[in-house]
Amino acid sequence: MSAFPPRMWPMIALCALLSGCSLNGSYPEVVDPNPAKLRFVANVDNASLMLFTAERCQGYTTGVLNNVFARDTSRRVGMSFAPPADARGYLEIKLKPEQPAFLMVCGSPAFNLTPAPGAEYELKVDSVKSRCVVSLQQVERVDGKTLRTSLPLEHKGLAACTGTSPIFPVVPLPDTPQRVVMIDRIINASITADMKVDSAEVTRLRRPPDKLEQQISTRKAQLWFTFPEEYWAQYRRNFRTFDHEMSQVNAQALARYREEFGLRLRQFDDQTLDAWQGPVAEQLTQEMREFYLSTDTQLAHQAFRRLVTPMAELDDQYGVCLRSTSCWKWNVH
């Protein structure tokens, strides 16, 4: 899967051939006594990371990865942990600590990151159901082990960049009772059947106890050796938490859809909202449909990543990987 639409490939190829188009992009080297570090791992074609700051609302590029016309950027900053074994391509950059940044990858919804001094992060993009799915983790080395903490992707924008581009839209018009009614009507009319929260689907995603016990029995047969009951008790807790989070994905995606659509609609005047038809309405509705699908996939992937962390810790604690290849590892995605 490509991070860029096909119409951009000739431009990318030309860029790669011109000496003025840097393989490393426009992002400058950060000079700081205790910078944060970020590794961007790309498992899709033509992947690029853009980074926006209050000082540069037009954004920085960091170079293209996995492009057929050019070699990957060689950006490296000496991070304390190795890249994933399955990484197709990756780059590393330093970040100014405690400076809010806005990151965009592969057309997925952009997100904010305010890096801590000396912290290390890994940002990964994979292809799931032909969509780019992004995950962000803070990574630490503790007692010789690599510990990963999944971070939520929060879309807050940059106040200093408001109105400078479609990425940072203008300040919404003030709400009035009439405008709220019109905006709610537009959003409600745009919600299709597959987007609505289905109570039956929520129940289905919460696997019943007998199904979980059946899964545990199968797991025990795969391992061929006995673990204490404490292991299986934690195993159950991890999957119950995962099932609960997965059952909430649809509602969370729909809530974000309503919030984002409402924010964009509040930029239009009353006359436009009242009519709400034509090319502008059709384009925005299609964009928001794509936003919902991307958000839904992203939230499901994040829930799975949050399952990987405690399961990998559990299998590491009980030495499962020393005895079997059927164990949970950090690079599962």
Coordinates of C-alpha atoms in Angstrom, one line a residue:
M1 CA 0.0 0.0 0.0
S2 CA 1.2 3.5 -0.8
A3 CA 1.0 6.5 1.5
F4 CA 0.5 8.7 -1.6
P5 CA -2.1 8.5 -4.3
P6 CA -0.9 7.3 -7.8
R7 CA -1.2 10.8 -9.3
M8 CA 1.7 11.9 -7.1
W9 CA 4.2 9.2 -8.1
P10 CA 5.6 11.1 -11.1
M11 CA 6.2 14.1 -8.8
I12 CA 7.9 11.9 -6.2
A13 CA 10.1 10.4 -8.9
L14 CA 11.1 13.8 -10.2
C15 CA 11.8 15.0 -6.7
A16 CA 14.1 12.1 -6.1
L17 CA 16.1 12.9 -9.3
L18 CA 16.5 16.6 -8.5
S19 CA 19.5 17.6 -6.4
G20 CA 17.4 20.3 -4.7
C21 CA 15.0 17.8 -3.3
S22 CA 16.7 16.4 -0.2
L23 CA 16.3 12.8 0.7
N24 CA 16.2 13.8 4.3
G25 CA 13.4 16.4 3.8
S26 CA 13.3 19.9 5.3
Y27 CA 13.3 19.0 9.0
P28 CA 16.4 20.5 10.7
E29 CA 18.8 18.9 13.1
V30 CA 17.7 19.7 16.7
V31 CA 20.4 21.1 19.0
D32 CA 19.4 20.5 22.6
P33 CA 21.3 19.1 25.6
N34 CA 18.5 16.6 26.4
P35 CA 16.4 16.1 23.2
A36 CA 13.6 13.6 22.8
K37 CA 14.0 11.0 20.0
L38 CA 11.5 9.6 17.6
R39 CA 11.8 6.6 15.3
F40 CA 9.4 6.4 12.4
V41 CA 8.8 2.9 11.1
A42 CA 7.1 2.5 7.8
N43 CA 5.6 -0.7 6.5
V44 CA 3.8 0.9 3.5
D45 CA 5.1 2.3 0.2
N46 CA 6.1 5.9 -0.2
A47 CA 5.7 6.7 3.5
S48 CA 6.4 10.2 4.8
L49 CA 6.2 11.9 8.2
M50 CA 5.3 15.5 8.3
L51 CA 5.9 17.5 11.5
F52 CA 4.3 20.9 12.3
T53 CA 5.2 23.3 15.0
A54 CA 4.0 26.7 16.2
E55 CA 7.0 28.2 14.5
R56 CA 6.5 26.5 11.2
C57 CA 2.8 26.0 10.4
Q58 CA 3.6 24.9 6.8
G59 CA 5.3 21.9 8.3
Y60 CA 8.6 20.0 7.9
T61 CA 9.2 16.9 5.8
T62 CA 11.5 14.2 7.1
G63 CA 12.2 12.2 3.9
V64 CA 10.4 9.4 2.0
L65 CA 10.7 5.7 2.9
N66 CA 10.1 2.7 0.7
N67 CA 10.0 4.7 -2.6
V68 CA 10.9 2.8 -5.8
F69 CA 12.6 5.8 -7.3
A70 CA 15.0 6.7 -4.4
R71 CA 16.9 5.3 -1.6
D72 CA 15.6 5.7 1.9
T73 CA 16.6 8.6 4.1
S74 CA 19.6 7.8 6.3
R75 CA 18.4 9.9 9.3
R76 CA 19.6 8.2 12.5
V77 CA 20.0 9.6 16.0
G78 CA 21.4 6.6 18.0
M79 CA 18.3 5.3 19.8
S80 CA 18.7 3.0 22.7
F81 CA 16.6 0.1 21.3
A82 CA 16.7 -1.7 18.0
P83 CA 14.0 -1.2 15.3
P84 CA 11.4 -3.9 14.8
A85 CA 12.6 -7.0 12.9
D86 CA 9.8 -6.6 10.4
A87 CA 10.5 -2.9 9.6
R88 CA 10.6 -2.3 5.8
G89 CA 12.1 1.2 6.4
Y90 CA 12.7 3.6 9.2
L91 CA 14.1 7.0 10.1
E92 CA 15.1 8.7 13.3
I93 CA 14.9 12.3 14.4
K94 CA 15.4 14.4 17.5
L95 CA 12.6 16.5 18.9
K96 CA 12.7 19.6 21.0
P97 CA 11.6 18.6 24.4
E98 CA 8.3 20.0 25.8
Q99 CA 7.6 21.7 22.5
P100 CA 4.1 20.8 21.2
A101 CA 4.2 19.2 17.7
F102 CA 1.6 18.1 15.3
L103 CA 2.4 14.9 13.3
M104 CA 0.8 13.6 10.1
V105 CA 1.4 10.2 8.5
C106 CA 0.0 8.6 5.4
G107 CA -3.2 10.7 5.3
S108 CA -4.4 9.3 8.6
P109 CA -5.9 11.8 11.2
A110 CA -3.0 13.9 12.5
F111 CA -2.2 13.9 16.2
N112 CA -0.3 15.9 18.8
L113 CA 2.8 15.0 20.7
T114 CA 4.6 17.0 23.4
P115 CA 7.8 15.0 23.9
A116 CA 9.4 14.7 27.3
P117 CA 13.1 15.6 27.8
G118 CA 15.2 12.6 27.0
A119 CA 12.2 10.4 26.1
E120 CA 12.3 8.0 23.2
Y121 CA 9.3 7.2 21.0
E122 CA 8.4 4.8 18.2
L123 CA 5.8 5.8 15.6
K124 CA 4.7 3.0 13.3
V125 CA 2.5 2.8 10.2
D126 CA 1.1 -0.4 8.9
S127 CA -1.5 -1.3 6.3
V128 CA -4.7 -2.9 7.7
K129 CA -7.6 -3.5 5.4
S130 CA -6.0 -1.3 2.8
R131 CA -5.8 1.6 5.2
C132 CA -2.9 3.2 7.0
V133 CA -2.9 2.5 10.7
V134 CA -0.6 4.4 13.0
S135 CA 0.5 3.5 16.5
L136 CA 2.7 5.5 18.9
Q137 CA 4.7 4.1 21.8
Q138 CA 7.0 5.5 24.4
V139 CA 9.9 3.1 24.8
E140 CA 12.3 2.8 27.8
R141 CA 15.2 0.6 28.7
V142 CA 14.8 -0.7 32.3
D143 CA 17.2 -3.3 33.8
G144 CA 18.3 -4.4 30.3
K145 CA 14.7 -4.8 29.1
T146 CA 12.7 -2.8 26.6
L147 CA 9.5 -1.5 28.0
R148 CA 6.8 -0.1 25.7
T149 CA 3.8 2.1 26.6
S150 CA 1.2 2.7 24.0
L151 CA 0.1 6.4 23.7
P152 CA -3.3 7.7 22.6
L153 CA -3.3 9.7 19.3
E154 CA -5.0 13.0 20.3
H155 CA -6.1 15.5 17.7
K156 CA -5.9 19.0 19.2
G157 CA -4.2 21.0 16.5
L158 CA -1.9 24.0 17.2
A159 CA -3.5 27.2 18.4
A160 CA -0.7 29.3 16.9
C161 CA -1.4 27.9 13.4
T162 CA -5.2 28.4 13.4
G163 CA -6.4 29.6 10.0
T164 CA -3.1 29.1 8.2
S165 CA -4.2 26.1 6.1
P166 CA -6.9 23.5 5.8
I167 CA -4.9 21.4 8.3
F168 CA -5.5 24.2 10.8
P169 CA -8.9 25.6 10.0
V170 CA -10.2 28.9 11.0
V171 CA -11.9 29.5 14.3
P172 CA -15.5 28.2 14.1
L173 CA -18.4 30.7 14.1
P174 CA -20.2 31.1 17.4
D175 CA -22.9 28.6 18.2
T176 CA -26.6 29.6 18.3
P177 CA -29.6 27.4 19.0
Q178 CA -30.5 27.6 15.4
R179 CA -27.0 26.6 14.2
V180 CA -26.8 23.8 16.7
V181 CA -30.0 22.3 15.3
M182 CA -28.9 22.6 11.7
I183 CA -25.5 21.1 12.4
D184 CA -27.0 18.2 14.3
R185 CA -29.4 17.6 11.4
I186 CA -26.6 17.4 8.9
I187 CA -24.5 15.0 11.0
N188 CA -27.5 12.7 11.8
A189 CA -28.4 12.5 8.2
S190 CA -24.9 11.5 7.2
I191 CA -24.7 8.6 9.6
T192 CA -25.2 5.3 7.7
A193 CA -26.5 2.1 9.2
D194 CA -23.0 0.5 9.5
M195 CA -21.9 3.5 11.6
K196 CA -24.6 3.3 14.2
V197 CA -23.9 1.6 17.5
D198 CA -25.4 -1.9 17.4
S199 CA -26.1 -3.4 20.8
A200 CA -26.1 -6.9 19.4
E201 CA -22.6 -6.3 18.0
V202 CA -21.4 -4.9 21.3
T203 CA -22.6 -8.0 23.0
R204 CA -21.0 -10.3 20.4
L205 CA -17.6 -8.6 20.9
R206 CA -17.7 -9.4 24.6
R207 CA -16.9 -13.1 24.3
P208 CA -18.8 -15.2 26.9
P209 CA -16.9 -16.9 29.7
D210 CA -17.2 -20.3 28.1
K211 CA -15.6 -19.1 24.9
L212 CA -12.6 -17.6 26.9
E213 CA -12.2 -20.9 28.8
Q214 CA -12.2 -22.8 25.5
Q215 CA -9.5 -20.4 24.2
I216 CA -7.5 -21.1 27.4
S217 CA -7.9 -24.8 27.0
T218 CA -6.6 -24.6 23.4
R219 CA -3.7 -22.4 24.6
K220 CA -2.7 -24.9 27.2
A221 CA -2.6 -27.7 24.6
Q222 CA -0.4 -25.6 22.4
L223 CA 2.2 -24.9 25.1
W224 CA 2.6 -28.5 26.3
F225 CA 3.8 -27.5 29.7
T226 CA 2.0 -26.4 32.9
F227 CA 1.9 -22.8 34.2
P228 CA 0.6 -21.7 37.6
E229 CA -3.0 -20.5 37.9
E230 CA -1.7 -17.0 38.4
Y231 CA -0.6 -16.9 34.8
W232 CA -4.1 -17.9 33.5
A233 CA -5.8 -15.5 35.9
Q234 CA -3.9 -12.6 34.4
Y235 CA -4.5 -14.1 30.9
R236 CA -8.2 -13.9 31.6
R237 CA -8.0 -10.3 32.9
N238 CA -6.0 -9.2 29.9
F239 CA -8.5 -10.6 27.4
R240 CA -11.6 -9.3 29.3
T241 CA -10.1 -5.9 29.2
F242 CA -9.4 -6.2 25.5
D243 CA -13.0 -7.5 24.8
H244 CA -14.4 -4.5 26.7
E245 CA -12.2 -2.0 24.8
M246 CA -13.2 -3.6 21.4
S247 CA -16.9 -3.4 22.3
Q248 CA -16.5 0.4 22.7
V249 CA -14.6 1.0 19.5
N250 CA -17.7 1.7 17.4
A251 CA -19.2 4.2 19.9
Q252 CA -15.8 6.0 20.3
A253 CA -15.4 6.3 16.5
L254 CA -18.9 7.7 16.1
A255 CA -18.3 10.2 18.9
R256 CA -15.1 11.4 17.3
Y257 CA -16.9 11.6 13.9
R258 CA -19.6 13.8 15.4
E259 CA -17.1 16.0 17.2
E260 CA -14.9 16.4 14.1
F261 CA -17.8 16.9 11.7
G262 CA -19.4 19.4 14.0
L263 CA -16.1 21.4 14.2
R264 CA -15.8 21.6 10.4
L265 CA -19.5 22.5 10.0
R266 CA -19.2 25.4 12.4
Q267 CA -17.0 27.2 10.0
F268 CA -19.9 27.6 7.5
D269 CA -22.5 30.4 7.7
D270 CA -26.1 29.9 8.5
Q271 CA -27.2 30.1 4.8
T272 CA -24.8 27.4 3.7
L273 CA -25.8 25.1 6.6
D274 CA -29.5 25.6 5.9
A275 CA -29.2 24.6 2.3
W276 CA -26.3 22.1 2.7
Q277 CA -26.1 20.6 -0.8
G278 CA -23.9 20.8 -3.8
P279 CA -20.2 19.9 -4.3
V280 CA -18.9 21.4 -1.0
A281 CA -21.4 19.4 1.0
E282 CA -20.7 16.2 -1.0
Q283 CA -17.0 16.5 -0.6
L284 CA -17.0 17.2 3.1
T285 CA -19.4 14.3 3.7
Q286 CA -17.1 12.0 1.8
E287 CA -14.1 13.2 3.7
M288 CA -15.9 12.7 7.0
R289 CA -16.9 9.2 5.9
E290 CA -13.3 8.4 5.3
F291 CA -12.4 10.0 8.7
Y292 CA -14.9 7.6 10.4
L293 CA -13.5 4.5 8.7
S294 CA -9.9 5.5 9.4
T295 CA -10.7 6.3 13.0
D296 CA -12.6 3.0 13.5
T297 CA -9.7 1.0 12.2
Q298 CA -7.2 3.0 14.2
L299 CA -9.1 2.6 17.5
A300 CA -9.4 -1.2 16.9
H301 CA -5.6 -1.4 16.2
Q302 CA -4.8 0.6 19.3
A303 CA -6.9 -1.7 21.4
F304 CA -5.0 -4.7 20.1
R305 CA -1.7 -2.9 20.7
R306 CA -2.8 -2.4 24.3
L307 CA -3.4 -6.1 24.6
V308 CA 0.0 -6.9 23.2
T309 CA 1.8 -5.0 26.0
P310 CA 0.4 -6.9 29.0
M311 CA 0.5 -10.2 27.1
A312 CA 4.1 -9.8 26.2
E313 CA 5.0 -8.8 29.8
L314 CA 3.1 -11.8 31.0
D315 CA 4.9 -14.3 28.7
D316 CA 8.2 -12.7 29.5
Q317 CA 7.6 -12.9 33.2
Y318 CA 6.8 -16.7 33.0
G319 CA 9.5 -17.5 30.4
V320 CA 7.0 -18.6 27.7
C321 CA 9.2 -17.5 24.8
L322 CA 12.1 -19.6 26.2
R323 CA 10.1 -22.7 25.9
S324 CA 7.8 -22.1 22.9
T325 CA 7.6 -20.1 19.7
S326 CA 3.9 -19.6 20.4
C327 CA 4.4 -16.6 22.6
W328 CA 3.4 -12.9 22.7
K329 CA 6.2 -10.5 21.6
W330 CA 6.5 -6.8 21.3
N331 CA 6.8 -6.8 17.5
V332 CA 3.3 -8.3 17.1
H333 CA 1.1 -5.9 15.0

